[in-house]
């Protein structure tokens, strides 16, 4: 399900839940229940979207203690702003005078306490759903089988023929073969040829991967997942390291968590805010950042 569809369903669910609750808890008529549902849903949508944006862009990936500390002021701000906007909307919708001097009435002490608890609970649900959303985006970063591979450059594989040291799975360990004389600096064409092919190590076996078959590379901390036309491989290598070794004419870092093979983009569509949704040849959908979208738009003729 696309994110926008999920968001619309979530908004509809919040509205229905509030409307039903007001209908039976406060014995309101249908009109009052629907207006109360609207008044309670609007603050959740506005400030919930802001909270989700902050969590996705500013908190995820930070140390757990820092995230926990940041959630405290975020929760307070969400609760206070939602409470204030709710009072304004209730006055606007139920006072009967419209925008011309409607009356804003604060809740009673017990009502304020109940609304505050409700706002804190709502914030917790929004934060939890946001983390689940981020986890869903990166769920493929977890190894799905014991035979996951670690990526090593071709020259390391060749060095293995001379005696590669044993290394743990998922670790790319550089090995320098013993040579009688220092190796010569390769020219640019040779360097590009060396980087045109990588090997994956599955147990003690090395298998080649042609970089032209790579569709995308997703990063999470010190690991990356390389998706090819035929499968995917978990790699202990950062996106920054990949960016330095890949051909910029073929590969673009379209997000801080994604590198894509521009030759494997089936189509791109606007995603709002200057971003793009990239539909890859494998069916994978990747959302770019604004900077990544500009990089791709620079290639438009």
PDB file of C-alpha atoms in Angstrom:
ATOM      1  CA  UNK A   1       0.000   0.000   0.000  1.00  0.00           C
ATOM      2  CA  UNK A   2       1.296   3.431  -0.914  1.00  0.00           C
ATOM      3  CA  UNK A   3       2.050   5.837   1.917  1.00  0.00           C
ATOM      4  CA  UNK A   4      -0.572   8.357   0.814  1.00  0.00           C
ATOM      5  CA  UNK A   5      -3.266   5.673   0.775  1.00  0.00           C
ATOM      6  CA  UNK A   6      -2.289   4.543   4.258  1.00  0.00           C
ATOM      7  CA  UNK A   7      -2.371   8.141   5.490  1.00  0.00           C
ATOM      8  CA  UNK A   8      -5.855   8.693   4.062  1.00  0.00           C
ATOM      9  CA  UNK A   9      -7.119   5.520   5.713  1.00  0.00           C
ATOM     10  CA  UNK A  10      -5.524   6.555   9.021  1.00  0.00           C
ATOM     11  CA  UNK A  11      -7.149  10.010   8.859  1.00  0.00           C
ATOM     12  CA  UNK A  12     -10.540   8.438   8.074  1.00  0.00           C
ATOM     13  CA  UNK A  13     -10.083   6.039  10.983  1.00  0.00           C
ATOM     14  CA  UNK A  14      -9.271   8.865  13.407  1.00  0.00           C
ATOM     15  CA  UNK A  15     -12.308  10.844  12.258  1.00  0.00           C
ATOM     16  CA  UNK A  16     -14.670   7.879  12.590  1.00  0.00           C
ATOM     17  CA  UNK A  17     -13.267   6.952  16.023  1.00  0.00           C
ATOM     18  CA  UNK A  18     -13.690  10.494  17.371  1.00  0.00           C
ATOM     19  CA  UNK A  19     -17.173  10.863  15.892  1.00  0.00           C
ATOM     20  CA  UNK A  20     -18.409   7.582  17.388  1.00  0.00           C
ATOM     21  CA  UNK A  21     -16.820   8.344  20.760  1.00  0.00           C
ATOM     22  CA  UNK A  22     -18.454  11.803  20.925  1.00  0.00           C
ATOM     23  CA  UNK A  23     -21.781  10.359  19.792  1.00  0.00           C
ATOM     24  CA  UNK A  24     -22.024   7.816  22.604  1.00  0.00           C
ATOM     25  CA  UNK A  25     -19.908   9.412  25.363  1.00  0.00           C
ATOM     26  CA  UNK A  26     -21.422  12.900  25.159  1.00  0.00           C
ATOM     27  CA  UNK A  27     -24.827  11.877  23.788  1.00  0.00           C
ATOM     28  CA  UNK A  28     -24.382  14.321  20.903  1.00  0.00           C
ATOM     29  CA  UNK A  29     -26.574  14.341  17.836  1.00  0.00           C
ATOM     30  CA  UNK A  30     -25.230  13.256  14.449  1.00  0.00           C
ATOM     31  CA  UNK A  31     -24.288  16.799  13.392  1.00  0.00           C
ATOM     32  CA  UNK A  32     -22.518  17.500  16.680  1.00  0.00           C
ATOM     33  CA  UNK A  33     -20.698  14.164  16.510  1.00  0.00           C
ATOM     34  CA  UNK A  34     -19.431  14.831  12.987  1.00  0.00           C
ATOM     35  CA  UNK A  35     -18.355  18.401  13.798  1.00  0.00           C
ATOM     36  CA  UNK A  36     -16.630  17.166  16.949  1.00  0.00           C
ATOM     37  CA  UNK A  37     -14.889  14.486  14.884  1.00  0.00           C
ATOM     38  CA  UNK A  38     -13.665  17.145  12.437  1.00  0.00           C
ATOM     39  CA  UNK A  39     -12.458  19.423  15.248  1.00  0.00           C
ATOM     40  CA  UNK A  40     -10.499  16.615  16.900  1.00  0.00           C
ATOM     41  CA  UNK A  41      -9.087  15.178  13.678  1.00  0.00           C
ATOM     42  CA  UNK A  42      -7.656  18.395  12.204  1.00  0.00           C
ATOM     43  CA  UNK A  43      -5.055  18.971  14.986  1.00  0.00           C
ATOM     44  CA  UNK A  44      -3.986  15.311  14.796  1.00  0.00           C
ATOM     45  CA  UNK A  45      -3.461  15.590  11.038  1.00  0.00           C
ATOM     46  CA  UNK A  46      -1.586  18.909  11.093  1.00  0.00           C
ATOM     47  CA  UNK A  47       0.683  18.375  14.077  1.00  0.00           C
ATOM     48  CA  UNK A  48       0.958  14.618  13.521  1.00  0.00           C
ATOM     49  CA  UNK A  49       2.407  15.262  10.065  1.00  0.00           C
ATOM     50  CA  UNK A  50       4.919  17.688  11.587  1.00  0.00           C
ATOM     51  CA  UNK A  51       5.912  15.155  14.260  1.00  0.00           C
ATOM     52  CA  UNK A  52       6.369  12.384  11.699  1.00  0.00           C
ATOM     53  CA  UNK A  53       8.502  14.620   9.517  1.00  0.00           C
ATOM     54  CA  UNK A  54      10.749  15.566  12.451  1.00  0.00           C
ATOM     55  CA  UNK A  55      11.157  11.953  13.565  1.00  0.00           C
ATOM     56  CA  UNK A  56      11.987  10.688  10.065  1.00  0.00           C
ATOM     57  CA  UNK A  57      14.366  13.513   9.210  1.00  0.00           C
ATOM     58  CA  UNK A  58      15.950  14.422  12.532  1.00  0.00           C
ATOM     59  CA  UNK A  59      15.686  11.583  15.041  1.00  0.00           C
ATOM     60  CA  UNK A  60      15.946   8.203  13.325  1.00  0.00           C
ATOM     61  CA  UNK A  61      19.548   7.100  13.266  1.00  0.00           C
ATOM     62  CA  UNK A  62      20.517   9.180  16.300  1.00  0.00           C
ATOM     63  CA  UNK A  63      21.560   7.574  19.629  1.00  0.00           C
ATOM     64  CA  UNK A  64      18.639   6.111  21.581  1.00  0.00           C
ATOM     65  CA  UNK A  65      19.176   8.409  24.570  1.00  0.00           C
ATOM     66  CA  UNK A  66      19.096  11.482  22.334  1.00  0.00           C
ATOM     67  CA  UNK A  67      15.915  10.267  20.650  1.00  0.00           C
ATOM     68  CA  UNK A  68      14.246   9.700  24.017  1.00  0.00           C
ATOM     69  CA  UNK A  69      15.151  13.185  25.225  1.00  0.00           C
ATOM     70  CA  UNK A  70      13.900  14.726  21.983  1.00  0.00           C
ATOM     71  CA  UNK A  71      10.525  12.975  22.270  1.00  0.00           C
ATOM     72  CA  UNK A  72       9.751  14.718  25.568  1.00  0.00           C
ATOM     73  CA  UNK A  73       9.610  18.303  24.208  1.00  0.00           C
ATOM     74  CA  UNK A  74       8.032  17.024  20.985  1.00  0.00           C
ATOM     75  CA  UNK A  75       5.245  15.368  22.954  1.00  0.00           C
ATOM     76  CA  UNK A  76       4.680  18.487  25.059  1.00  0.00           C
ATOM     77  CA  UNK A  77       4.575  20.701  21.957  1.00  0.00           C
ATOM     78  CA  UNK A  78       2.199  18.320  20.141  1.00  0.00           C
ATOM     79  CA  UNK A  79      -0.145  18.145  23.143  1.00  0.00           C
ATOM     80  CA  UNK A  80      -0.192  21.908  23.767  1.00  0.00           C
ATOM     81  CA  UNK A  81      -0.643  22.884  20.114  1.00  0.00           C
ATOM     82  CA  UNK A  82      -3.336  20.247  19.553  1.00  0.00           C
ATOM     83  CA  UNK A  83      -5.202  21.406  22.661  1.00  0.00           C
ATOM     84  CA  UNK A  84      -5.055  25.064  21.600  1.00  0.00           C
ATOM     85  CA  UNK A  85      -6.175  24.392  18.029  1.00  0.00           C
ATOM     86  CA  UNK A  86      -8.984  22.121  19.263  1.00  0.00           C
ATOM     87  CA  UNK A  87     -10.402  24.902  21.459  1.00  0.00           C
ATOM     88  CA  UNK A  88     -10.311  27.313  18.515  1.00  0.00           C
ATOM     89  CA  UNK A  89     -12.037  24.834  16.201  1.00  0.00           C
ATOM     90  CA  UNK A  90     -14.707  23.982  18.767  1.00  0.00           C
ATOM     91  CA  UNK A  91     -15.446  27.666  19.215  1.00  0.00           C
ATOM     92  CA  UNK A  92     -15.536  28.182  15.454  1.00  0.00           C
ATOM     93  CA  UNK A  93     -17.800  25.204  14.742  1.00  0.00           C
ATOM     94  CA  UNK A  94     -20.147  25.322  17.717  1.00  0.00           C
ATOM     95  CA  UNK A  95     -20.334  29.004  18.722  1.00  0.00           C
ATOM     96  CA  UNK A  96     -22.464  29.769  15.679  1.00  0.00           C
ATOM     97  CA  UNK A  97     -20.922  33.101  14.755  1.00  0.00           C
ATOM     98  CA  UNK A  98     -18.335  31.802  12.320  1.00  0.00           C
ATOM     99  CA  UNK A  99     -15.115  33.775  11.921  1.00  0.00           C
ATOM    100  CA  UNK A 100     -16.729  37.006  13.189  1.00  0.00           C
ATOM    101  CA  UNK A 101     -15.885  36.900  16.861  1.00  0.00           C
ATOM    102  CA  UNK A 102     -16.352  33.248  17.849  1.00  0.00           C
ATOM    103  CA  UNK A 103     -15.829  32.376  21.500  1.00  0.00           C
ATOM    104  CA  UNK A 104     -12.974  30.152  22.627  1.00  0.00           C
ATOM    105  CA  UNK A 105     -13.714  28.338  25.886  1.00  0.00           C
ATOM    106  CA  UNK A 106     -11.080  26.300  27.738  1.00  0.00           C
ATOM    107  CA  UNK A 107     -12.017  22.879  29.067  1.00  0.00           C
ATOM    108  CA  UNK A 108     -12.716  22.174  32.699  1.00  0.00           C
ATOM    109  CA  UNK A 109      -9.853  20.855  34.824  1.00  0.00           C
ATOM    110  CA  UNK A 110     -11.004  17.268  34.399  1.00  0.00           C
ATOM    111  CA  UNK A 111     -11.631  17.861  30.692  1.00  0.00           C
ATOM    112  CA  UNK A 112      -8.161  19.363  30.262  1.00  0.00           C
ATOM    113  CA  UNK A 113      -6.575  16.398  32.047  1.00  0.00           C
ATOM    114  CA  UNK A 114      -8.482  13.940  29.857  1.00  0.00           C
ATOM    115  CA  UNK A 115      -7.610  15.834  26.663  1.00  0.00           C
ATOM    116  CA  UNK A 116      -3.939  15.999  27.669  1.00  0.00           C
ATOM    117  CA  UNK A 117      -3.865  12.232  28.261  1.00  0.00           C
ATOM    118  CA  UNK A 118      -5.534  11.731  24.902  1.00  0.00           C
ATOM    119  CA  UNK A 119      -2.961  13.938  23.158  1.00  0.00           C
ATOM    120  CA  UNK A 120      -0.046  12.123  24.792  1.00  0.00           C
ATOM    121  CA  UNK A 121      -1.522   8.778  23.735  1.00  0.00           C
ATOM    122  CA  UNK A 122      -2.052  10.061  20.200  1.00  0.00           C
ATOM    123  CA  UNK A 123       1.540  11.281  20.048  1.00  0.00           C
ATOM    124  CA  UNK A 124       2.788   7.869  21.182  1.00  0.00           C
ATOM    125  CA  UNK A 125       0.745   6.163  18.445  1.00  0.00           C
ATOM    126  CA  UNK A 126       2.023   8.560  15.770  1.00  0.00           C
ATOM    127  CA  UNK A 127       5.627   8.083  16.894  1.00  0.00           C
ATOM    128  CA  UNK A 128       5.235   4.291  16.969  1.00  0.00           C
ATOM    129  CA  UNK A 129       3.698   4.224  13.483  1.00  0.00           C
ATOM    130  CA  UNK A 130       6.495   6.453  12.211  1.00  0.00           C
ATOM    131  CA  UNK A 131       9.168   4.087  13.516  1.00  0.00           C
ATOM    132  CA  UNK A 132       7.301   1.137  12.022  1.00  0.00           C
ATOM    133  CA  UNK A 133       7.162   2.976   8.707  1.00  0.00           C
ATOM    134  CA  UNK A 134      10.915   3.586   8.815  1.00  0.00           C
ATOM    135  CA  UNK A 135      11.518  -0.032   9.792  1.00  0.00           C
ATOM    136  CA  UNK A 136       9.329  -1.209   6.919  1.00  0.00           C
ATOM    137  CA  UNK A 137      11.400   0.830   4.491  1.00  0.00           C
ATOM    138  CA  UNK A 138      14.554  -0.803   5.755  1.00  0.00           C
ATOM    139  CA  UNK A 139      13.241  -4.282   6.515  1.00  0.00           C
ATOM    140  CA  UNK A 140      15.278  -5.763   3.676  1.00  0.00           C
ATOM    141  CA  UNK A 141      18.452  -4.626   5.407  1.00  0.00           C
ATOM    142  CA  UNK A 142      18.173  -7.676   7.721  1.00  0.00           C
ATOM    143  CA  UNK A 143      19.670 -10.913   6.387  1.00  0.00           C
ATOM    144  CA  UNK A 144      16.917 -13.240   5.198  1.00  0.00           C
ATOM    145  CA  UNK A 145      19.040 -16.402   4.904  1.00  0.00           C
ATOM    146  CA  UNK A 146      22.277 -17.775   6.362  1.00  0.00           C
ATOM    147  CA  UNK A 147      23.889 -17.604   2.953  1.00  0.00           C
ATOM    148  CA  UNK A 148      23.929 -13.796   2.764  1.00  0.00           C
ATOM    149  CA  UNK A 149      26.961 -12.446   0.947  1.00  0.00           C
ATOM    150  CA  UNK A 150      29.609  -9.856   1.684  1.00  0.00           C
ATOM    151  CA  UNK A 151      30.831  -7.739  -1.202  1.00  0.00           C
ATOM    152  CA  UNK A 152      34.534  -7.576  -1.996  1.00  0.00           C
ATOM    153  CA  UNK A 153      36.262  -5.808  -4.898  1.00  0.00           C
ATOM    154  CA  UNK A 154      37.648  -7.848  -7.751  1.00  0.00           C
ATOM    155  CA  UNK A 155      41.225  -7.137  -6.768  1.00  0.00           C
ATOM    156  CA  UNK A 156      40.597  -8.607  -3.302  1.00  0.00           C
ATOM    157  CA  UNK A 157      39.197 -11.747  -4.872  1.00  0.00           C
ATOM    158  CA  UNK A 158      42.294 -12.058  -7.012  1.00  0.00           C
ATOM    159  CA  UNK A 159      44.377 -11.644  -3.901  1.00  0.00           C
ATOM    160  CA  UNK A 160      42.426 -14.554  -2.422  1.00  0.00           C
ATOM    161  CA  UNK A 161      43.993 -16.812  -5.045  1.00  0.00           C
ATOM    162  CA  UNK A 162      47.319 -16.035  -3.397  1.00  0.00           C
ATOM    163  CA  UNK A 163      45.998 -16.834   0.063  1.00  0.00           C
ATOM    164  CA  UNK A 164      43.156 -14.742   1.478  1.00  0.00           C
ATOM    165  CA  UNK A 165      42.942 -14.609   5.239  1.00  0.00           C
ATOM    166  CA  UNK A 166      39.864 -16.158   6.858  1.00  0.00           C
ATOM    167  CA  UNK A 167      37.359 -13.488   7.861  1.00  0.00           C
ATOM    168  CA  UNK A 168      33.941 -13.450   9.541  1.00  0.00           C
ATOM    169  CA  UNK A 169      30.831 -13.391   7.372  1.00  0.00           C
ATOM    170  CA  UNK A 170      29.625  -9.941   6.267  1.00  0.00           C
ATOM    171  CA  UNK A 171      33.122  -8.449   6.557  1.00  0.00           C
ATOM    172  CA  UNK A 172      35.143  -7.210   3.639  1.00  0.00           C
ATOM    173  CA  UNK A 173      38.765  -7.578   4.718  1.00  0.00           C
ATOM    174  CA  UNK A 174      41.410  -6.082   2.466  1.00  0.00           C
ATOM    175  CA  UNK A 175      44.381  -8.370   1.875  1.00  0.00           C
ATOM    176  CA  UNK A 176      47.629  -7.241   0.328  1.00  0.00           C
ATOM    177  CA  UNK A 177      49.415 -10.064  -1.496  1.00  0.00           C
ATOM    178  CA  UNK A 178      53.148 -10.460  -1.056  1.00  0.00           C
ATOM    179  CA  UNK A 179      54.882  -8.963  -4.075  1.00  0.00           C
ATOM    180  CA  UNK A 180      58.532  -8.822  -4.902  1.00  0.00           C
ATOM    181  CA  UNK A 181      58.255  -5.225  -6.052  1.00  0.00           C
ATOM    182  CA  UNK A 182      55.758  -2.410  -5.333  1.00  0.00           C
ATOM    183  CA  UNK A 183      52.741  -2.474  -7.634  1.00  0.00           C
ATOM    184  CA  UNK A 184      52.488   0.218 -10.239  1.00  0.00           C
ATOM    185  CA  UNK A 185      49.790   2.836 -10.029  1.00  0.00           C
ATOM    186  CA  UNK A 186      46.992   1.790 -12.400  1.00  0.00           C
ATOM    187  CA  UNK A 187      45.815   4.268 -14.960  1.00  0.00           C
ATOM    188  CA  UNK A 188      42.226   5.539 -14.964  1.00  0.00           C
ATOM    189  CA  UNK A 189      41.013   3.061 -17.547  1.00  0.00           C
ATOM    190  CA  UNK A 190      42.408   0.136 -15.559  1.00  0.00           C
ATOM    191  CA  UNK A 191      40.882   1.493 -12.335  1.00  0.00           C
ATOM    192  CA  UNK A 192      37.473   1.744 -13.962  1.00  0.00           C
ATOM    193  CA  UNK A 193      37.837  -1.800 -15.268  1.00  0.00           C
ATOM    194  CA  UNK A 194      38.715  -3.078 -11.783  1.00  0.00           C
ATOM    195  CA  UNK A 195      35.599  -1.427 -10.356  1.00  0.00           C
ATOM    196  CA  UNK A 196      33.306  -2.661 -13.107  1.00  0.00           C
ATOM    197  CA  UNK A 197      32.959  -6.018 -11.365  1.00  0.00           C
ATOM    198  CA  UNK A 198      32.679  -7.126  -7.767  1.00  0.00           C
ATOM    199  CA  UNK A 199      32.629 -10.508  -6.124  1.00  0.00           C
ATOM    200  CA  UNK A 200      30.329 -11.708  -3.371  1.00  0.00           C
ATOM    201  CA  UNK A 201      31.567 -14.175  -0.810  1.00  0.00           C
ATOM    202  CA  UNK A 202      29.079 -16.869   0.213  1.00  0.00           C
ATOM    203  CA  UNK A 203      30.870 -18.952   2.812  1.00  0.00           C
ATOM    204  CA  UNK A 204      34.248 -19.736   1.249  1.00  0.00           C
ATOM    205  CA  UNK A 205      32.982 -19.369  -2.304  1.00  0.00           C
ATOM    206  CA  UNK A 206      33.364 -16.240  -4.434  1.00  0.00           C
ATOM    207  CA  UNK A 207      30.789 -15.374  -7.064  1.00  0.00           C
ATOM    208  CA  UNK A 208      31.016 -12.437  -9.478  1.00  0.00           C
ATOM    209  CA  UNK A 209      28.489  -9.615  -9.681  1.00  0.00           C
ATOM    210  CA  UNK A 210      28.362  -7.352 -12.689  1.00  0.00           C
ATOM    211  CA  UNK A 211      27.716  -3.796 -11.517  1.00  0.00           C
ATOM    212  CA  UNK A 212      25.515  -3.198 -14.554  1.00  0.00           C
ATOM    213  CA  UNK A 213      23.037  -5.616 -12.999  1.00  0.00           C
ATOM    214  CA  UNK A 214      22.872  -3.618  -9.752  1.00  0.00           C
ATOM    215  CA  UNK A 215      19.520  -1.830  -9.436  1.00  0.00           C
ATOM    216  CA  UNK A 216      19.857  -0.050  -6.088  1.00  0.00           C
ATOM    217  CA  UNK A 217      21.996   0.123  -2.969  1.00  0.00           C
ATOM    218  CA  UNK A 218      20.314   0.939   0.332  1.00  0.00           C
ATOM    219  CA  UNK A 219      22.269   1.913   3.413  1.00  0.00           C
ATOM    220  CA  UNK A 220      21.699   1.544   7.156  1.00  0.00           C
ATOM    221  CA  UNK A 221      24.554   2.452   9.495  1.00  0.00           C
ATOM    222  CA  UNK A 222      27.648   0.427   8.483  1.00  0.00           C
ATOM    223  CA  UNK A 223      25.731  -1.978   6.252  1.00  0.00           C
ATOM    224  CA  UNK A 224      24.274  -1.731   2.798  1.00  0.00           C
ATOM    225  CA  UNK A 225      22.002  -3.910   0.748  1.00  0.00           C
ATOM    226  CA  UNK A 226      22.870  -4.378  -2.905  1.00  0.00           C
ATOM    227  CA  UNK A 227      19.855  -5.269  -5.044  1.00  0.00           C
ATOM    228  CA  UNK A 228      20.524  -6.777  -8.426  1.00  0.00           C
ATOM    229  CA  UNK A 229      18.208  -7.997 -11.154  1.00  0.00           C
ATOM    230  CA  UNK A 230      18.489 -11.506  -9.727  1.00  0.00           C
ATOM    231  CA  UNK A 231      18.687 -11.018  -5.963  1.00  0.00           C
ATOM    232  CA  UNK A 232      20.093  -9.038  -3.072  1.00  0.00           C
ATOM    233  CA  UNK A 233      23.190  -9.153  -0.885  1.00  0.00           C
ATOM    234  CA  UNK A 234      23.976  -7.683   2.522  1.00  0.00           C
ATOM    235  CA  UNK A 235      27.275  -5.820   2.588  1.00  0.00           C
ATOM    236  CA  UNK A 236      29.392  -4.398   5.366  1.00  0.00           C
ATOM    237  CA  UNK A 237      30.180  -1.209   3.489  1.00  0.00           C
ATOM    238  CA  UNK A 238      28.814   2.318   3.807  1.00  0.00           C
ATOM    239  CA  UNK A 239      27.062   4.241   1.065  1.00  0.00           C
ATOM    240  CA  UNK A 240      29.814   6.845   1.211  1.00  0.00           C
ATOM    241  CA  UNK A 241      32.365   4.156   0.319  1.00  0.00           C
ATOM    242  CA  UNK A 242      30.162   2.928  -2.513  1.00  0.00           C
ATOM    243  CA  UNK A 243      29.706   6.468  -3.829  1.00  0.00           C
ATOM    244  CA  UNK A 244      33.461   6.921  -4.163  1.00  0.00           C
ATOM    245  CA  UNK A 245      33.907   3.737  -6.201  1.00  0.00           C
ATOM    246  CA  UNK A 246      30.867   3.839  -8.491  1.00  0.00           C
ATOM    247  CA  UNK A 247      30.675   5.529 -11.876  1.00  0.00           C
ATOM    248  CA  UNK A 248      28.715   8.805 -11.403  1.00  0.00           C
ATOM    249  CA  UNK A 249      27.517   8.534 -15.002  1.00  0.00           C
ATOM    250  CA  UNK A 250      25.597   5.378 -14.084  1.00  0.00           C
ATOM    251  CA  UNK A 251      24.869   5.748 -10.380  1.00  0.00           C
ATOM    252  CA  UNK A 252      23.310   8.609  -8.416  1.00  0.00           C
ATOM    253  CA  UNK A 253      22.845   8.984  -4.684  1.00  0.00           C
ATOM    254  CA  UNK A 254      19.226  10.122  -4.677  1.00  0.00           C
ATOM    255  CA  UNK A 255      18.755   9.983  -0.901  1.00  0.00           C
ATOM    256  CA  UNK A 256      21.004   9.701   2.100  1.00  0.00           C
ATOM    257  CA  UNK A 257      19.874   6.056   2.294  1.00  0.00           C
ATOM    258  CA  UNK A 258      19.781   5.169  -1.406  1.00  0.00           C
ATOM    259  CA  UNK A 259      22.007   4.925  -4.470  1.00  0.00           C
ATOM    260  CA  UNK A 260      20.307   3.924  -7.716  1.00  0.00           C
ATOM    261  CA  UNK A 261      21.474   2.736 -11.098  1.00  0.00           C
ATOM    262  CA  UNK A 262      19.944   5.380 -13.373  1.00  0.00           C
ATOM    263  CA  UNK A 263      19.954   2.847 -16.212  1.00  0.00           C
ATOM    264  CA  UNK A 264      17.546   0.690 -14.182  1.00  0.00           C
ATOM    265  CA  UNK A 265      14.906   3.367 -13.523  1.00  0.00           C
ATOM    266  CA  UNK A 266      11.704   2.342 -15.308  1.00  0.00           C
ATOM    267  CA  UNK A 267       9.948   5.656 -14.646  1.00  0.00           C
ATOM    268  CA  UNK A 268       9.832   8.552 -12.173  1.00  0.00           C
ATOM    269  CA  UNK A 269       6.851  10.496 -10.885  1.00  0.00           C
ATOM    270  CA  UNK A 270       6.510  13.624  -8.724  1.00  0.00           C
ATOM    271  CA  UNK A 271       6.074  12.933  -5.008  1.00  0.00           C
ATOM    272  CA  UNK A 272       5.501  16.497  -3.799  1.00  0.00           C
ATOM    273  CA  UNK A 273       7.908  18.904  -2.158  1.00  0.00           C
ATOM    274  CA  UNK A 274      10.331  18.683  -5.071  1.00  0.00           C
ATOM    275  CA  UNK A 275      10.857  14.939  -4.581  1.00  0.00           C
ATOM    276  CA  UNK A 276      10.437  12.022  -6.963  1.00  0.00           C
ATOM    277  CA  UNK A 277       9.242   8.446  -6.676  1.00  0.00           C
ATOM    278  CA  UNK A 278      11.502   6.162  -8.683  1.00  0.00           C
ATOM    279  CA  UNK A 279       9.993   2.964 -10.049  1.00  0.00           C
ATOM    280  CA  UNK A 280      12.872   0.576 -10.664  1.00  0.00           C
ATOM    281  CA  UNK A 281      12.922  -2.289 -13.172  1.00  0.00           C
ATOM    282  CA  UNK A 282      12.530  -4.797 -10.323  1.00  0.00           C
ATOM    283  CA  UNK A 283       9.304  -3.142  -9.114  1.00  0.00           C
ATOM    284  CA  UNK A 284      11.024  -1.464  -6.188  1.00  0.00           C
ATOM    285  CA  UNK A 285       9.838   2.087  -5.439  1.00  0.00           C
ATOM    286  CA  UNK A 286      12.367   4.558  -3.984  1.00  0.00           C
ATOM    287  CA  UNK A 287      11.609   8.057  -2.733  1.00  0.00           C
ATOM    288  CA  UNK A 288      14.294  10.639  -3.447  1.00  0.00           C
ATOM    289  CA  UNK A 289      15.272  13.691  -1.462  1.00  0.00           C
ATOM    290  CA  UNK A 290      14.937  17.141  -3.021  1.00  0.00           C
ATOM    291  CA  UNK A 291      18.668  17.159  -3.737  1.00  0.00           C
ATOM    292  CA  UNK A 292      18.496  13.698  -5.296  1.00  0.00           C
ATOM    293  CA  UNK A 293      15.550  14.753  -7.437  1.00  0.00           C
ATOM    294  CA  UNK A 294      17.553  17.731  -8.711  1.00  0.00           C
ATOM    295  CA  UNK A 295      20.413  15.397  -9.652  1.00  0.00           C
ATOM    296  CA  UNK A 296      18.046  13.342 -11.775  1.00  0.00           C
ATOM    297  CA  UNK A 297      16.282  16.348 -13.271  1.00  0.00           C
ATOM    298  CA  UNK A 298      19.660  17.618 -14.403  1.00  0.00           C
ATOM    299  CA  UNK A 299      19.752  14.586 -16.700  1.00  0.00           C
ATOM    300  CA  UNK A 300      16.449  15.482 -18.394  1.00  0.00           C
ATOM    301  CA  UNK A 301      16.839  16.546 -22.025  1.00  0.00           C
TER     302      UNK A 301
END
